Short mmCIF file of C-alpha atoms in Angstrom, two decimals:
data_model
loop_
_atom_site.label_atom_id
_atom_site.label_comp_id
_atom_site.label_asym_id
_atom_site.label_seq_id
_atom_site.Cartn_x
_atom_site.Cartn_y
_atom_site.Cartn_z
CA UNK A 1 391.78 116.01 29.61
CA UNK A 2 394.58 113.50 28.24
CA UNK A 3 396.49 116.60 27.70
CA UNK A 4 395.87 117.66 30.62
CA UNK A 5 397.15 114.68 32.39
CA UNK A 6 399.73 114.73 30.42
CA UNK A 7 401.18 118.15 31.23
CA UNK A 8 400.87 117.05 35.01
CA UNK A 9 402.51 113.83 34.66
CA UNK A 10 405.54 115.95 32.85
CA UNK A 11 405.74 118.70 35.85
CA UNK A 12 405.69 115.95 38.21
CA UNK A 13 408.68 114.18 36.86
CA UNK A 14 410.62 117.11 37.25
CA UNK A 15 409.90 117.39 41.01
CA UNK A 16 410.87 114.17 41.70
CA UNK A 17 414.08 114.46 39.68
CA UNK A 18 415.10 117.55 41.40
CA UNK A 19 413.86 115.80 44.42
CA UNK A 20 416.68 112.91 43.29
CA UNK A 21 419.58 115.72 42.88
CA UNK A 22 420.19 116.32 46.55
CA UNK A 23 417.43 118.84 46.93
CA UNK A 24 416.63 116.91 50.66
CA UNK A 25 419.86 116.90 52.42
CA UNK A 26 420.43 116.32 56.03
CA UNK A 27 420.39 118.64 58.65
CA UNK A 28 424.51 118.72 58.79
CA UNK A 29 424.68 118.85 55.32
CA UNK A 30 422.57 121.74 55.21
CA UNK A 31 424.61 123.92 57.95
CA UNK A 32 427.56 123.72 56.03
CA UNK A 33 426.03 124.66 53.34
CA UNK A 34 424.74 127.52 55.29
CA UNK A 35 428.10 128.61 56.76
CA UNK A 36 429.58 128.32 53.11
CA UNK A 37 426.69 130.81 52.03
CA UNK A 38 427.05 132.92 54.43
CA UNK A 39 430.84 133.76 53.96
CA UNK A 40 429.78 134.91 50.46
CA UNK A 41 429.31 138.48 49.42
CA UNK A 42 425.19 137.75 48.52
CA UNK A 43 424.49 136.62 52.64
CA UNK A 44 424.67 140.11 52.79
CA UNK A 45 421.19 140.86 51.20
CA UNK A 46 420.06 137.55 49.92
CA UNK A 47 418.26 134.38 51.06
CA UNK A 48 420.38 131.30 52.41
CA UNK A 49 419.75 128.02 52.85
CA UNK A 50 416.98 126.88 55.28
CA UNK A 51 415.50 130.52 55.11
CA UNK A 52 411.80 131.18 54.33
CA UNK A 53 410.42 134.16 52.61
CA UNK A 54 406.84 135.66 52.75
CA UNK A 55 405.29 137.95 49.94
CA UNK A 56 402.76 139.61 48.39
CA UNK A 57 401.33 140.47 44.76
CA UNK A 58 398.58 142.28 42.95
CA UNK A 59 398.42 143.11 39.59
CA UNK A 60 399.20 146.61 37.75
CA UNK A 61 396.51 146.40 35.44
CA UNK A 62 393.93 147.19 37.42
CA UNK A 63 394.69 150.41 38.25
CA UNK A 64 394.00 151.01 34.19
CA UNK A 65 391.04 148.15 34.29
CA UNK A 66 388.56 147.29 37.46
CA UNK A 67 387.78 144.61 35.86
CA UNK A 68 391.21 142.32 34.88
CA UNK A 69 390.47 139.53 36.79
CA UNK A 70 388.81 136.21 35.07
CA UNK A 71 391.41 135.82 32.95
CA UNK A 72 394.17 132.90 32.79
CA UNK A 73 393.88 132.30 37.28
CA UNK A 74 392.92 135.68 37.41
CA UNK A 75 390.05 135.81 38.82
CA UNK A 76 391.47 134.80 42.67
CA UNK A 77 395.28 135.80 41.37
CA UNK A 78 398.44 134.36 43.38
CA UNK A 79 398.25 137.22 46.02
CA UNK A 80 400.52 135.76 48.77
CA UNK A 81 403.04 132.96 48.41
CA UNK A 82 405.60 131.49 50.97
CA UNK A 83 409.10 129.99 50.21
CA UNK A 84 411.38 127.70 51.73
CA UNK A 85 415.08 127.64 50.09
CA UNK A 86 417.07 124.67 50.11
CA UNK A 87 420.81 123.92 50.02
CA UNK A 88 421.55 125.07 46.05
CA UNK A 89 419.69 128.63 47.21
CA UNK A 90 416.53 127.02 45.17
CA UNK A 91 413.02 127.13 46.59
CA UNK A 92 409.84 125.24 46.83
CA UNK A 93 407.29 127.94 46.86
CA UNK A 94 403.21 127.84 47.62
CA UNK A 95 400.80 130.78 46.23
CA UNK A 96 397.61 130.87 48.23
CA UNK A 97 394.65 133.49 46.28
CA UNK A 98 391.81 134.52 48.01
CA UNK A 99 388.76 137.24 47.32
CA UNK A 100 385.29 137.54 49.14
CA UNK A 101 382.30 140.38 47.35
CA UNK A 102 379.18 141.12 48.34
CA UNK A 103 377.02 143.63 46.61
CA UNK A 104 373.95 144.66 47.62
CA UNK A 105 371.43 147.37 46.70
CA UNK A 106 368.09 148.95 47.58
CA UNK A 107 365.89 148.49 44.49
CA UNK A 108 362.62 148.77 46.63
CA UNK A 109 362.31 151.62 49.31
CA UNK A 110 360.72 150.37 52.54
CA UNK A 111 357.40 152.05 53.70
CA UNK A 112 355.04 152.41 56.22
CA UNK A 113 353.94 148.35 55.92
CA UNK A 114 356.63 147.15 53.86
CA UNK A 115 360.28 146.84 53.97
CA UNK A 116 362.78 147.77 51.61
CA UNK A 117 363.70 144.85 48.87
CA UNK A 118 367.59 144.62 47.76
CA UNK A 119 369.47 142.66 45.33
CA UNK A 120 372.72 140.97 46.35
CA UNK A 121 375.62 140.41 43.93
CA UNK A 122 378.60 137.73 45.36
CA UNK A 123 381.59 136.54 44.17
CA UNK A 124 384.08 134.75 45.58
CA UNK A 125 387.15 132.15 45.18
CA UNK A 126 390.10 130.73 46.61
CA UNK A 127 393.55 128.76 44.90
CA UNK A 128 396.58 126.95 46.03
CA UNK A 129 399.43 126.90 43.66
CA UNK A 130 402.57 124.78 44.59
CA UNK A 131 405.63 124.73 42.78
CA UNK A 132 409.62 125.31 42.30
CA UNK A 133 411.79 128.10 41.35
CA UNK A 134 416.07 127.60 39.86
CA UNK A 135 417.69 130.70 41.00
CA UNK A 136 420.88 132.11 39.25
CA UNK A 137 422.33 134.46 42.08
CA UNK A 138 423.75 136.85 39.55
CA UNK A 139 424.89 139.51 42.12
CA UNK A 140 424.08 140.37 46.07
CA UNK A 141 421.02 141.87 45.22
CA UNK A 142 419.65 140.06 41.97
CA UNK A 143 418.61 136.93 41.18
CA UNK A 144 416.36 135.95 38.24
CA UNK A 145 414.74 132.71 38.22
CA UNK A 146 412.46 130.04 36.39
CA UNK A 147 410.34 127.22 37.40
CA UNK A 148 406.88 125.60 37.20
CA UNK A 149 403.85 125.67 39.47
CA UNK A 150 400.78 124.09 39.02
CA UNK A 151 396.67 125.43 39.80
CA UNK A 152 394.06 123.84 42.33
CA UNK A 153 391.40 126.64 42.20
CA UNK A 154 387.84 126.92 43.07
CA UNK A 155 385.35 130.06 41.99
CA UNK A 156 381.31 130.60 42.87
CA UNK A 157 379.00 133.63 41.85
CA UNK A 158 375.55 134.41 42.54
CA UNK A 159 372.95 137.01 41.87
CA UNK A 160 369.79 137.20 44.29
CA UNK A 161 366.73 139.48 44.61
CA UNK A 162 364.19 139.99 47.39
CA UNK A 163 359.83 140.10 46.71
CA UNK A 164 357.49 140.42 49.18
CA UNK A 165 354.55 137.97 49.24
CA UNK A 166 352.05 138.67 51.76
CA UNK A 167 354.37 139.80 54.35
CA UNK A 168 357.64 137.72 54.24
CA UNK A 169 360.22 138.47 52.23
CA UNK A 170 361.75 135.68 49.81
CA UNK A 171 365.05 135.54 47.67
CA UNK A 172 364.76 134.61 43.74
CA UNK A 173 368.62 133.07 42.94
CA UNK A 174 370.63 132.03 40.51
CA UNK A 175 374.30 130.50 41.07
CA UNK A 176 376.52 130.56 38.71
CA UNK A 177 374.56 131.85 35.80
CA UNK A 178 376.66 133.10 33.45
CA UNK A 179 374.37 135.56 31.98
CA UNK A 180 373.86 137.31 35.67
CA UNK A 181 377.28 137.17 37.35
CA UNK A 182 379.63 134.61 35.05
CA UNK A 183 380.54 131.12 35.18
CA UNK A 184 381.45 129.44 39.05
CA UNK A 185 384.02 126.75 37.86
CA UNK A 186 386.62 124.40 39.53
CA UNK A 187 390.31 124.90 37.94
CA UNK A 188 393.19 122.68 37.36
CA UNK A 189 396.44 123.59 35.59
CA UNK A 190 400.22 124.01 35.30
CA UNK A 191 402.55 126.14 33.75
CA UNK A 192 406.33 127.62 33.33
CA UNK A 193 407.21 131.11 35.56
CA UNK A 194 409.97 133.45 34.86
CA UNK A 195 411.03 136.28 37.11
CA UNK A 196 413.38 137.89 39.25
CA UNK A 197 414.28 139.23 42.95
CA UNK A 198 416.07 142.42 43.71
CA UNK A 199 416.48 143.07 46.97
CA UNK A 200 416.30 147.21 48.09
CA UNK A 201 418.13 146.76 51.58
CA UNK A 202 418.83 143.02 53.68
CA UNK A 203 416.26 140.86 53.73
CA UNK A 204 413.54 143.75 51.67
CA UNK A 205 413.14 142.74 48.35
CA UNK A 206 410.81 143.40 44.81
CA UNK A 207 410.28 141.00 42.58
CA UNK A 208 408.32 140.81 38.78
CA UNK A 209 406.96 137.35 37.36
CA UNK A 210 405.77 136.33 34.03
CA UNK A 211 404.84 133.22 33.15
CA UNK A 212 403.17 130.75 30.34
CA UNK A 213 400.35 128.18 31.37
CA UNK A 214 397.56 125.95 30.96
CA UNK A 215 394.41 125.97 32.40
CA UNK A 216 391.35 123.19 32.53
CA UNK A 217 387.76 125.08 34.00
CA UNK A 218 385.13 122.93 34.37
CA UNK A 219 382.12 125.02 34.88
CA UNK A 220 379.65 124.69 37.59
CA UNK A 221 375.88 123.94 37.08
CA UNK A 222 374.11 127.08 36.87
CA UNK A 223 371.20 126.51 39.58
CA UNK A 224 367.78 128.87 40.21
CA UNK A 225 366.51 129.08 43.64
CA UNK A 226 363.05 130.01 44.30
CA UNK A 227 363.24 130.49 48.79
CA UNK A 228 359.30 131.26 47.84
CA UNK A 229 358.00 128.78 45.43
CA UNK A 230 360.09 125.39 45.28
CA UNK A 231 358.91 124.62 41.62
CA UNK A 232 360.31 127.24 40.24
CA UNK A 233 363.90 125.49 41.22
CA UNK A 234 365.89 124.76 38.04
CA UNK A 235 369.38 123.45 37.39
CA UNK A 236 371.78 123.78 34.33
CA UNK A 237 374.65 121.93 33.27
CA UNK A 238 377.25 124.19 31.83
CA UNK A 239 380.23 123.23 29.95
CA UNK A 240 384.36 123.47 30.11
CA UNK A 241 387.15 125.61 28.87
CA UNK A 242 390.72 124.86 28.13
CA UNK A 243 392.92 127.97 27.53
CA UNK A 244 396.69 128.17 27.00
CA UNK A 245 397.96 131.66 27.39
CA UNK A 246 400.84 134.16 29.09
CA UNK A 247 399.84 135.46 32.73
CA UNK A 248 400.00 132.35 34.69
CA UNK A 249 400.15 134.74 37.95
CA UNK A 250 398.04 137.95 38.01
CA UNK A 251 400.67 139.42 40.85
CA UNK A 252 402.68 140.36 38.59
CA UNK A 253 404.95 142.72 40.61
CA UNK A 254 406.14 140.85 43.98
CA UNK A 255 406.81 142.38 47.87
CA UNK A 256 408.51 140.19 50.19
CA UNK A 257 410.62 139.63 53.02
CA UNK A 258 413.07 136.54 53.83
CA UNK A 259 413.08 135.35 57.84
#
């Protein structure tokens, strides 16, 4: 956790000093900065200053593997992200991930006095993931970049199963259990991003992002719900996980537009 604190404390000081190197300039400021831009060969493709671009990611692993996510953030990923460019053509960025699944399944066929019985697998998670990119406008349609951007993320599973007793039907739970559906946890972390924009025609561009970073999990208590027979509740503690490892985003390759 020191570490942890730490690492934040590090990327934190680096906001504020770009904050301190003009990144907030006045409005004036700003349009000249914007007419300079513009009279440039890359205002014919590229972002300027005071523009905004929206995007989205997923991850080309799992067309080879269903099952990719869960690793380092990638279980709800960094699937759409907004960014706001300043004067230097640099941007403050924020990566939103999101995922909602429900399974269910017949495992009891109804009758003539009963009804059917199903089991119910969900998952689901959402992340926020602030940060800042340097770009190095190398040409009017490419610009590679690095930065930092740091995790707030947020994960719950559970497996249920219907029985009939008498004639009501009553779900047997657990949340969380990692030997049903995995560990829920809540995340925390930070790490360095590398990547670059090339944009196909004005404004239309592709982009590919690797990065290196560190994640904190704290797992969630696992919890058994009995809707039928309160004393068969139970709860678990569960433990933590610290991982340092490549693939801070799982969107690896990038669509996105600048407004």
């Amino acid at each position: 956790m020191k570490k942890l604190i730490f690492l934040l404390a590090i990327v934190w000081g680096f906001q504020l000093q770009a904050q301190d190197n003009g990144i907030f300039d006045n409005d004036k400021q700003q349009q000249k900065s914007r007419q300079n831009f513009e009279s440039g060969v890359q205002e014919a493709y590229m972002y300027g200053p005071g523009d905004i671009s929206l995007e989205v990611g997923f991850d080309p692993r799992s067309i080879f593997n269903a099952s990719s996510g869960g690793d380092m953030f990638g279980f709800i990923g960094n699937q759409l992200r907004y960014r706001k460019f300043n004067v230097e053509g640099n941007a403050f960025r924020m990566g939103m991930g999101i995922h909602y699944v429900r399974l269910s399944n017949v495992v009891v066929q109804p009758t003539d006095d009963d009804p059917a019985l199903h089991e119910y697998v969900t998952d689901w998670g959402i992340s926020l993931m602030p940060g800042y990119e340097k770009h190095f406008h190398v040409s009017s349609r490419f610009s590679p970049y690095m930065g930092y951007q740091v995790l707030f993320g947020y994960h719950r599973t559970s497996y249920a199963y219907e029985y009939l007793d008498g004639s009501t039907v009553y779900q047997y739970k657990w949340i969380n259990d990692p030997s049903k559906t995995g560990y829920g946890s809540m995340d925390i972390g930070a790490g360095f991003i590398t990547g670059f924009d090339y944009f196909i025609v004005k404004h239309l561009y592709v982009g590919l992002e690797l990065g290196l970073g560190f994640q904190y999990s704290h797992y969630l208590d696992t919890q058994i719900v009995d809707e039928g027979d309160s004393d068969n509740n139970e709860t678990y503690e569960n433990g933590s996980a610290i991982i340092l490892a490549p693939g801070l985003t799982s969107g690896f390759i990038r669509l996105g537009w600048v407004f």
